[in-house]
Amino acid sequence: MAVLITGGAGYIGSHAMVEFLNADKDIVCVDNLCNSKAMALDRVRQITGKDFKFYQVDLLDIDKLENVFKENKIDSCIHFAGLKAVGESCEKPLLYYHNNITGTLNLCKLLSKYGAKKIVFSSSATVYGKPASVPITEDFPLSTTNPYGETKLMIERILKDLWVSDNEWSVSILRYFNPIGAHKSGLIGEDPRDIPNNLLPYITQVASGRREFLSVHGNDYNTHDGTGVRDYIHVVDLAKAHLCAIERANKQTGVEYFNIGTGVGYSVLDIVKAYEEATGAKVNYKIGPRRPGDIDECYANPEKAYKILGWKAENGIEDMCKDAFNWQKKNPNGYEE
Ligand code: NAD
Ligand code: WQD
């Protein structure tokens, strides 16, 4: 029996594929490569020395997706596939709703039809909106501020309704905080298409000389140094959480929600300092205006994931920075030849 991995060529998916292959899981990957490159999959093979089936299929194409189910014995799914750029989701809400929601509906129809009623879904801390306090526990009120976040919340609700209608389902909702870093080999990592929106890929490009300086988005937040505080999590630790979640799903049904973070908050300036210390590279920065929609502080209470899944983050901020830099040095243009 195989685990279907949607979006397996992407940043988090490729790291999860490595962990699943290293754990001797049989996997089948589906990705339309709209935000990734097939080379990431070659690198996964290179790191693990193992092979797997890959289908370049869009989740929106339900007939082609069904072929994957016909040709393989799928019994569970890790669902990474989706569009994820907050700004773009505000400009193109229909694209985001259609891709993320319809894609998930198609997937769930087939998982149900083929009796593979176990899904681990990539949700996000964005579903907590502007939290009233930190650290955030899973029972905090939910709200969103952009169409991307709406799609995450809607999918969480769809998956819950699915379980309510059919208790054979096992649904694990993993709410990721801020994934950063890369595999220690430097063979896979984050490969943003244009100018990076997120902090770490931007810092990495400044540190490697590809960009002149980081613009710090505001220093008048209610935090220890005025810059935004987030819970950064090493992508390999995050990938491992999916293995723990699928092991649990194999044993029991239900819907469960887990924060996947470290429980530690770092400000933008903390990260700049940590990056410089970990890598020896200089990160030039200038203080700029606030970015619309940003919040002061966001970090997890990750205890539930430890208690129930037996998962906790192992890598600290130094490893996250070192590994991000190592990936950038070895692949200055990402997966471009
Ligand atoms: P990514 O863009 O690198 O990976 C997503 C993959 O899904 C890509 O390879 C893309 O080609 C594929 N995809 C998108 N739409 C598809 C479709 N219709 N059919 C088939 N494939 C499709 O993103 P990522 O950072 O690896 O994120 C993975 C998941 O985790 C996403 O659902 C994202 O929303 C969620 N998430 C990411 C972050 C983050 O900061 N990276 C944080 C929280 C949640
Ligand atoms: C982190 C901090 C910025 C860039 C986003 C999504 C969220 C989730 C993770 C998917 C903030 C500051 C950033 C820069 C800066 N993705 N910053 N200069 O906003 O916490 O979360 O990615 O689910 O939904 O919203 O992450 O890395 O963009 O920002 O000063 O050039 O860095 O203001 O305080 P964010 P981020």
Short mmCIF file of C-alpha atoms and ligand atoms in Angstrom, two decimals:
data_model
loop_
_atom_site.label_atom_id
_atom_site.label_comp_id
_atom_site.label_asym_id
_atom_site.label_seq_id
_atom_site.Cartn_x
_atom_site.Cartn_y
_atom_site.Cartn_z
CA MET A 1 0.00 0.00 0.00
CA ALA A 2 1.27 3.47 -0.87
CA VAL A 3 0.99 6.94 0.61
CA LEU A 4 -0.06 9.52 -1.97
CA ILE A 5 1.97 12.71 -1.60
CA THR A 6 0.40 15.69 -3.36
CA GLY A 7 2.70 18.65 -3.96
CA GLY A 8 5.72 16.41 -3.32
CA ALA A 9 8.00 18.41 -5.64
CA GLY A 10 7.51 21.57 -3.55
CA TYR A 11 9.61 22.94 -0.72
CA ILE A 12 8.03 21.06 2.20
CA GLY A 13 6.80 18.11 0.12
CA SER A 14 10.29 17.27 -1.17
CA HIS A 15 11.67 17.20 2.38
CA ALA A 16 8.77 15.00 3.48
CA MET A 17 9.40 12.62 0.58
CA VAL A 18 12.97 12.14 1.84
CA GLU A 19 11.74 11.29 5.34
CA PHE A 20 9.10 8.88 4.02
CA LEU A 21 11.58 7.11 1.75
CA ASN A 22 14.15 6.91 4.54
CA ALA A 23 11.45 5.28 6.68
CA ASP A 24 10.90 2.70 3.88
CA LYS A 25 7.40 3.93 3.05
CA ASP A 26 5.99 3.19 -0.36
CA ILE A 27 5.06 6.57 -1.87
CA VAL A 28 3.46 7.95 -5.03
CA CYS A 29 3.92 11.63 -5.82
CA VAL A 30 1.49 13.88 -7.68
CA ASP A 31 2.42 17.45 -8.59
CA ASN A 32 1.58 19.68 -11.55
CA LEU A 33 4.94 21.51 -11.11
CA CYS A 34 3.19 24.91 -11.19
CA ASN A 35 5.51 26.09 -8.42
CA SER A 36 8.31 23.53 -8.45
CA LYS A 37 10.75 21.67 -10.66
CA ALA A 38 11.13 17.99 -11.47
CA MET A 39 14.78 18.34 -10.50
CA ALA A 40 13.71 18.46 -6.86
CA LEU A 41 12.42 14.91 -7.30
CA ASP A 42 15.70 13.78 -8.85
CA ARG A 43 17.46 15.23 -5.84
CA VAL A 44 15.11 13.32 -3.50
CA ARG A 45 16.14 10.13 -5.33
CA GLN A 46 19.79 11.14 -5.04
CA ILE A 47 19.59 11.78 -1.28
CA THR A 48 17.70 8.58 -0.46
CA GLY A 49 19.01 6.23 -3.16
CA LYS A 50 15.39 5.16 -3.59
CA ASP A 51 12.87 5.46 -6.40
CA PHE A 52 9.16 6.28 -6.45
CA LYS A 53 6.45 6.92 -9.01
CA PHE A 54 5.78 10.51 -10.05
CA TYR A 55 2.74 11.76 -11.94
CA GLN A 56 2.73 15.28 -13.35
CA VAL A 57 -0.98 15.73 -12.77
CA ASP A 58 -3.11 18.70 -11.73
CA LEU A 59 -5.53 17.99 -8.87
CA LEU A 60 -8.09 19.95 -10.88
CA ASP A 61 -8.01 17.21 -13.55
CA ILE A 62 -10.02 14.56 -11.73
CA ASP A 63 -9.82 11.99 -14.56
CA LYS A 64 -6.05 12.03 -14.67
CA LEU A 65 -5.98 12.01 -10.88
CA GLU A 66 -8.23 8.95 -10.84
CA ASN A 67 -5.74 7.11 -13.07
CA VAL A 68 -3.20 7.47 -10.28
CA PHE A 69 -5.63 5.68 -7.95
CA LYS A 70 -6.34 3.00 -10.56
CA GLU A 71 -2.66 2.31 -11.16
CA ASN A 72 -1.60 2.24 -7.50
CA LYS A 73 -2.84 0.91 -4.19
CA ILE A 74 -3.19 4.17 -2.31
CA ASP A 75 -4.27 3.90 1.32
CA SER A 76 -3.52 7.38 2.68
CA CYS A 77 -2.51 10.86 1.62
CA ILE A 78 -0.28 13.72 2.67
CA HIS A 79 -1.81 16.76 1.02
CA PHE A 80 0.70 19.55 0.40
CA ALA A 81 -0.47 20.68 -3.04
CA GLY A 82 -1.79 24.22 -3.11
CA LEU A 83 -0.93 27.79 -3.96
CA LYS A 84 0.57 29.66 -1.03
CA ALA A 85 1.45 33.30 -1.81
CA VAL A 86 -0.59 35.59 0.42
CA GLY A 87 -0.18 38.71 -1.78
CA GLU A 88 -1.01 36.86 -4.99
CA SER A 89 -4.11 35.38 -3.33
CA CYS A 90 -5.43 38.93 -2.76
CA GLU A 91 -4.88 39.78 -6.45
CA LYS A 92 -6.23 36.47 -7.79
CA PRO A 93 -8.71 35.14 -5.23
CA LEU A 94 -10.60 32.99 -7.74
CA LEU A 95 -7.41 31.24 -8.77
CA TYR A 96 -6.64 30.46 -5.13
CA TYR A 97 -10.15 29.32 -4.20
CA HIS A 98 -10.42 27.18 -7.32
CA ASN A 99 -6.98 25.61 -7.09
CA ASN A 100 -6.87 24.96 -3.36
CA ILE A 101 -10.53 24.13 -2.67
CA THR A 102 -11.56 22.35 -5.88
CA GLY A 103 -8.24 20.49 -5.92
CA THR A 104 -8.91 19.25 -2.37
CA LEU A 105 -12.52 18.31 -3.17
CA ASN A 106 -11.35 16.23 -6.16
CA LEU A 107 -8.73 14.56 -4.03
CA CYS A 108 -11.16 13.75 -1.20
CA LYS A 109 -13.72 12.30 -3.62
CA LEU A 110 -11.11 9.86 -4.88
CA LEU A 111 -9.65 9.07 -1.47
CA SER A 112 -13.19 8.22 -0.41
CA LYS A 113 -14.02 6.23 -3.54
CA TYR A 114 -10.86 4.13 -3.26
CA GLY A 115 -11.20 3.59 0.50
CA ALA A 116 -8.09 5.60 1.39
CA LYS A 117 -9.69 7.63 4.16
CA LYS A 118 -6.57 8.92 5.86
CA ILE A 119 -5.35 12.42 5.16
CA VAL A 120 -2.73 14.71 6.66
CA PHE A 121 -3.38 18.28 5.57
CA SER A 122 -0.94 21.21 5.37
CA SER A 123 -2.69 23.98 7.23
CA SER A 124 -1.07 27.10 8.58
CA ALA A 125 -0.78 29.30 11.64
CA THR A 126 -2.47 31.88 9.41
CA VAL A 127 -5.82 30.36 10.53
CA TYR A 128 -5.28 32.00 13.95
CA GLY A 129 -5.51 35.46 12.34
CA LYS A 130 -4.30 38.08 14.81
CA PRO A 131 -4.05 36.02 18.02
CA ALA A 132 -5.15 37.73 21.24
CA SER A 133 -2.10 36.31 23.05
CA VAL A 134 0.89 34.03 22.59
CA PRO A 135 1.80 31.17 22.71
CA ILE A 136 -1.05 29.88 20.58
CA THR A 137 -2.83 26.63 21.44
CA GLU A 138 -5.00 24.67 19.00
CA ASP A 139 -8.25 25.81 20.66
CA PHE A 140 -7.62 29.51 19.92
CA PRO A 141 -10.36 31.28 17.87
CA LEU A 142 -9.91 31.00 14.10
CA SER A 143 -10.03 33.83 11.56
CA THR A 144 -8.18 34.90 8.47
CA THR A 145 -7.09 38.07 6.75
CA ASN A 146 -6.60 37.01 3.12
CA PRO A 147 -7.95 34.55 0.51
CA TYR A 148 -5.01 32.17 0.96
CA GLY A 149 -5.80 31.88 4.66
CA GLU A 150 -9.51 31.47 3.84
CA THR A 151 -8.70 28.45 1.68
CA LYS A 152 -6.82 26.84 4.59
CA LEU A 153 -9.69 27.45 6.98
CA MET A 154 -12.29 26.27 4.49
CA ILE A 155 -10.36 23.07 3.81
CA GLU A 156 -10.07 22.44 7.55
CA ARG A 157 -13.88 22.74 7.76
CA ILE A 158 -14.46 20.56 4.70
CA LEU A 159 -12.28 17.83 6.18
CA LYS A 160 -14.10 18.03 9.50
CA ASP A 161 -17.50 17.77 7.78
CA LEU A 162 -16.21 14.80 5.85
CA TRP A 163 -15.34 13.03 9.08
CA VAL A 164 -18.70 13.98 10.65
CA SER A 165 -20.43 12.37 7.66
CA ASP A 166 -18.22 9.28 7.71
CA ASN A 167 -16.38 8.29 10.87
CA GLU A 168 -14.05 5.97 8.98
CA TRP A 169 -11.95 9.00 8.08
CA SER A 170 -8.78 9.92 9.87
CA VAL A 171 -7.92 13.59 9.42
CA SER A 172 -4.78 15.24 10.79
CA ILE A 173 -4.62 18.98 10.38
CA LEU A 174 -1.06 20.23 10.82
CA ARG A 175 -0.88 23.98 11.36
CA TYR A 176 2.63 24.93 10.36
CA PHE A 177 4.29 28.00 11.80
CA ASN A 178 7.16 29.46 9.69
CA PRO A 179 9.09 26.70 7.89
CA ILE A 180 12.68 27.60 6.97
CA GLY A 181 16.03 25.90 6.35
CA ALA A 182 16.89 23.08 4.02
CA HIS A 183 18.09 19.48 3.95
CA LYS A 184 21.60 19.07 5.39
CA SER A 185 22.85 17.73 2.05
CA GLY A 186 22.18 21.11 0.41
CA LEU A 187 20.50 19.23 -2.43
CA ILE A 188 16.93 20.36 -1.74
CA GLY A 189 15.63 23.63 -0.33
CA GLU A 190 13.31 26.56 -0.92
CA ASP A 191 13.40 27.90 -4.47
CA PRO A 192 11.20 30.99 -4.74
CA ARG A 193 10.26 31.91 -8.30
CA ASP A 194 10.56 35.71 -8.16
CA ILE A 195 11.55 38.16 -5.45
CA PRO A 196 11.05 36.27 -2.17
CA ASN A 197 8.17 37.43 0.04
CA ASN A 198 9.25 35.49 3.08
CA LEU A 199 11.97 36.57 5.45
CA LEU A 200 14.44 33.70 5.29
CA PRO A 201 14.73 33.30 1.52
CA TYR A 202 15.16 37.08 1.30
CA ILE A 203 17.90 37.13 3.96
CA THR A 204 19.62 34.22 2.23
CA GLN A 205 19.72 36.12 -1.05
CA VAL A 206 21.11 39.22 0.68
CA ALA A 207 23.75 37.16 2.50
CA SER A 208 24.86 35.59 -0.78
CA GLY A 209 25.09 38.95 -2.55
CA ARG A 210 22.14 38.39 -4.88
CA ARG A 211 20.23 41.30 -3.26
CA GLU A 212 21.57 44.49 -1.73
CA PHE A 213 19.69 44.71 1.56
CA LEU A 214 16.76 43.38 3.54
CA SER A 215 13.91 45.75 4.14
CA VAL A 216 12.72 45.17 7.70
CA HIS A 217 8.96 45.62 7.55
CA GLY A 218 8.40 47.95 10.50
CA ASN A 219 10.10 48.38 13.90
CA ASP A 220 7.16 49.74 15.86
CA TYR A 221 5.45 46.45 16.70
CA ASN A 222 4.63 45.53 20.25
CA THR A 223 7.62 43.15 20.61
CA HIS A 224 10.97 43.19 22.47
CA ASP A 225 12.74 45.14 19.69
CA GLY A 226 9.80 46.45 17.69
CA THR A 227 10.17 43.99 14.78
CA GLY A 228 7.74 41.14 14.07
CA VAL A 229 8.13 37.92 16.07
CA ARG A 230 7.53 34.47 14.54
CA ASP A 231 8.05 30.79 15.31
CA TYR A 232 10.56 29.48 12.76
CA ILE A 233 10.70 25.73 12.29
CA HIS A 234 13.30 23.68 10.43
CA VAL A 235 11.72 22.13 7.35
CA VAL A 236 13.21 18.71 8.15
CA ASP A 237 11.60 18.75 11.60
CA LEU A 238 8.34 19.76 9.95
CA ALA A 239 8.69 16.94 7.41
CA LYS A 240 9.12 14.43 10.25
CA ALA A 241 5.85 15.56 11.84
CA HIS A 242 4.03 14.11 8.80
CA LEU A 243 5.49 10.68 9.45
CA CYS A 244 4.28 10.83 13.05
CA ALA A 245 0.84 11.99 11.87
CA ILE A 246 0.44 9.20 9.34
CA GLU A 247 1.54 6.58 11.90
CA ARG A 248 -1.24 7.80 14.18
CA ALA A 249 -3.77 7.92 11.34
CA ASN A 250 -2.96 4.28 10.63
CA LYS A 251 -4.06 3.44 14.15
CA GLN A 252 -7.15 5.55 14.68
CA THR A 253 -9.92 7.60 13.10
CA GLY A 254 -11.06 11.14 13.98
CA VAL A 255 -10.13 14.76 13.30
CA GLU A 256 -7.17 16.25 15.13
CA TYR A 257 -5.41 19.61 14.96
CA PHE A 258 -1.74 20.12 15.77
CA ASN A 259 0.50 23.17 15.97
CA ILE A 260 3.82 22.40 14.33
CA GLY A 261 6.31 24.92 15.65
CA THR A 262 9.14 25.15 18.16
CA GLY A 263 7.37 27.28 20.75
CA VAL A 264 10.09 29.94 20.52
CA GLY A 265 9.55 33.37 18.97
CA TYR A 266 12.30 35.29 17.17
CA SER A 267 12.09 38.87 15.91
CA VAL A 268 13.28 39.91 12.46
CA LEU A 269 16.39 41.47 14.01
CA ASP A 270 17.02 38.33 16.11
CA ILE A 271 16.99 36.36 12.88
CA VAL A 272 19.37 38.75 11.12
CA LYS A 273 21.80 38.39 14.04
CA ALA A 274 21.40 34.62 14.26
CA TYR A 275 21.96 34.33 10.51
CA GLU A 276 25.15 36.38 10.63
CA GLU A 277 26.46 34.39 13.60
CA ALA A 278 25.62 31.00 12.10
CA THR A 279 27.01 31.67 8.64
CA GLY A 280 29.62 34.42 9.01
CA ALA A 281 27.84 36.28 6.17
CA LYS A 282 26.75 39.91 6.39
CA VAL A 283 23.03 40.71 6.18
CA ASN A 284 22.61 44.39 5.34
CA TYR A 285 19.23 45.78 6.27
CA LYS A 286 17.20 48.97 6.36
CA ILE A 287 14.13 49.65 8.43
CA GLY A 288 11.15 50.16 6.14
CA PRO A 289 7.41 50.61 6.65
CA ARG A 290 5.07 47.95 8.00
CA ARG A 291 3.78 45.37 5.51
CA PRO A 292 -0.03 45.47 5.40
CA GLY A 293 -1.67 42.54 7.18
CA ASP A 294 1.35 41.66 9.35
CA ILE A 295 0.85 40.94 13.04
CA ASP A 296 3.10 41.63 16.03
CA GLU A 297 3.74 38.17 17.40
CA CYS A 298 2.93 34.61 16.47
CA TYR A 299 4.38 31.53 18.10
CA ALA A 300 3.08 28.12 18.98
CA ASN A 301 2.48 26.09 22.03
CA PRO A 302 3.54 22.78 20.40
CA GLU A 303 2.86 20.53 23.45
CA LYS A 304 -0.11 18.74 21.93
CA ALA A 305 2.01 17.47 19.03
CA TYR A 306 4.53 16.14 21.54
CA LYS A 307 1.95 14.52 23.81
CA ILE A 308 -0.13 12.91 21.09
CA LEU A 309 2.19 12.48 18.11
CA GLY A 310 5.44 12.14 20.04
CA TRP A 311 6.86 14.85 17.80
CA LYS A 312 8.99 17.81 18.71
CA ALA A 313 11.38 20.08 16.84
CA GLU A 314 15.02 19.12 17.19
CA ASN A 315 16.84 21.80 15.22
CA GLY A 316 17.50 25.24 16.62
CA ILE A 317 17.79 28.57 14.84
CA GLU A 318 21.52 28.10 14.15
CA ASP A 319 20.90 24.93 12.14
CA MET A 320 18.00 26.55 10.31
CA CYS A 321 20.21 29.47 9.20
CA LYS A 322 23.25 27.31 8.38
CA ASP A 323 21.22 24.89 6.30
CA ALA A 324 19.42 27.66 4.41
CA PHE A 325 22.78 29.25 3.58
CA ASN A 326 24.34 25.91 2.58
CA TRP A 327 21.47 25.29 0.11
CA GLN A 328 21.84 28.79 -1.34
CA LYS A 329 25.63 28.49 -1.72
CA LYS A 330 25.37 25.14 -3.45
CA ASN A 331 22.46 26.25 -5.66
CA PRO A 332 22.79 29.99 -6.26
CA ASN A 333 19.99 29.87 -8.81
CA GLY A 334 17.86 27.27 -7.07
CA TYR A 335 16.99 24.33 -9.31
CA GLU A 336 17.95 26.18 -12.50
CA GLU A 337 20.61 24.23 -14.41
P1 NAD B 1 5.32 24.84 -2.64
O1 NAD B 1 4.66 25.80 -3.55
O2 NAD B 1 6.80 24.75 -2.65
O3 NAD B 1 4.71 23.38 -2.85
C1 NAD B 1 3.37 23.18 -3.23
C2 NAD B 1 3.39 22.21 -4.42
O4 NAD B 1 2.03 21.99 -4.85
C3 NAD B 1 4.15 22.76 -5.61
O5 NAD B 1 5.11 21.81 -6.03
C4 NAD B 1 3.08 22.99 -6.68
O6 NAD B 1 3.58 22.76 -7.98
C5 NAD B 1 2.02 21.97 -6.27
N1 NAD B 1 0.64 22.31 -6.67
C6 NAD B 1 -0.04 23.46 -6.46
N2 NAD B 1 -1.27 23.37 -6.98
C7 NAD B 1 -1.39 22.13 -7.51
C8 NAD B 1 -2.43 21.44 -8.20
N3 NAD B 1 -3.60 22.02 -8.46
N4 NAD B 1 -2.22 20.18 -8.61
C9 NAD B 1 -1.02 19.55 -8.37
N5 NAD B 1 0.01 20.17 -7.74
C10 NAD B 1 -0.18 21.45 -7.31
O7 NAD B 1 4.82 25.17 -1.14
P2 NAD B 1 5.33 24.62 0.25
O8 NAD B 1 6.00 25.74 0.96
O9 NAD B 1 6.04 23.34 0.07
O10 NAD B 1 3.94 24.39 0.97
C11 NAD B 1 3.31 23.14 0.98
C12 NAD B 1 1.97 23.29 1.66
O11 NAD B 1 2.15 23.79 2.97
C13 NAD B 1 1.02 24.27 0.95
O12 NAD B 1 -0.29 23.76 1.04
C14 NAD B 1 1.15 25.53 1.79
O13 NAD B 1 0.00 26.32 1.74
C15 NAD B 1 1.35 24.95 3.18
N6 NAD B 1 2.06 25.86 4.08
C16 NAD B 1 3.25 26.39 3.70
C17 NAD B 1 3.90 27.28 4.54
C18 NAD B 1 5.19 27.94 4.14
O14 NAD B 1 5.54 28.96 4.70
N7 NAD B 1 5.94 27.39 3.19
C19 NAD B 1 3.34 27.59 5.79
C20 NAD B 1 2.13 27.00 6.16
C21 NAD B 1 1.50 26.13 5.29
C1 WQD B 2 8.16 36.95 8.84
C2 WQD B 2 8.53 38.27 9.49
C3 WQD B 2 7.67 40.19 8.32
C4 WQD B 2 10.09 39.73 4.70
C5 WQD B 2 3.84 33.94 5.88
C6 WQD B 2 2.39 33.70 5.56
C7 WQD B 2 1.84 32.56 6.38
C8 WQD B 2 2.71 31.31 6.23
C9 WQD B 2 4.17 31.60 6.43
C10 WQD B 2 1.77 29.89 4.56
C11 WQD B 2 7.37 39.28 9.52
C12 WQD B 2 9.18 40.20 8.30
C13 WQD B 2 9.53 39.55 5.95
C14 WQD B 2 10.95 40.85 4.47
C15 WQD B 2 10.61 41.51 6.78
N1 WQD B 2 2.61 30.76 4.92
N2 WQD B 2 9.78 40.41 6.96
N3 WQD B 2 11.16 41.70 5.53
O1 WQD B 2 4.29 36.74 7.27
O2 WQD B 2 4.88 35.31 9.27
O3 WQD B 2 3.96 34.25 7.27
O4 WQD B 2 4.57 32.72 5.62
O5 WQD B 2 0.87 29.45 5.19
O6 WQD B 2 0.55 32.34 5.95
O7 WQD B 2 1.66 34.89 5.85
O8 WQD B 2 6.25 35.11 7.18
O9 WQD B 2 8.55 35.19 6.33
O10 WQD B 2 6.80 36.65 5.25
O11 WQD B 2 7.59 37.20 7.55
O12 WQD B 2 10.84 42.29 7.68
O13 WQD B 2 11.46 41.08 3.36
O14 WQD B 2 9.56 38.90 8.71
O15 WQD B 2 7.16 41.49 8.46
O16 WQD B 2 7.47 39.99 10.72
P1 WQD B 2 4.79 35.48 7.80
P2 WQD B 2 7.33 36.02 6.48
#
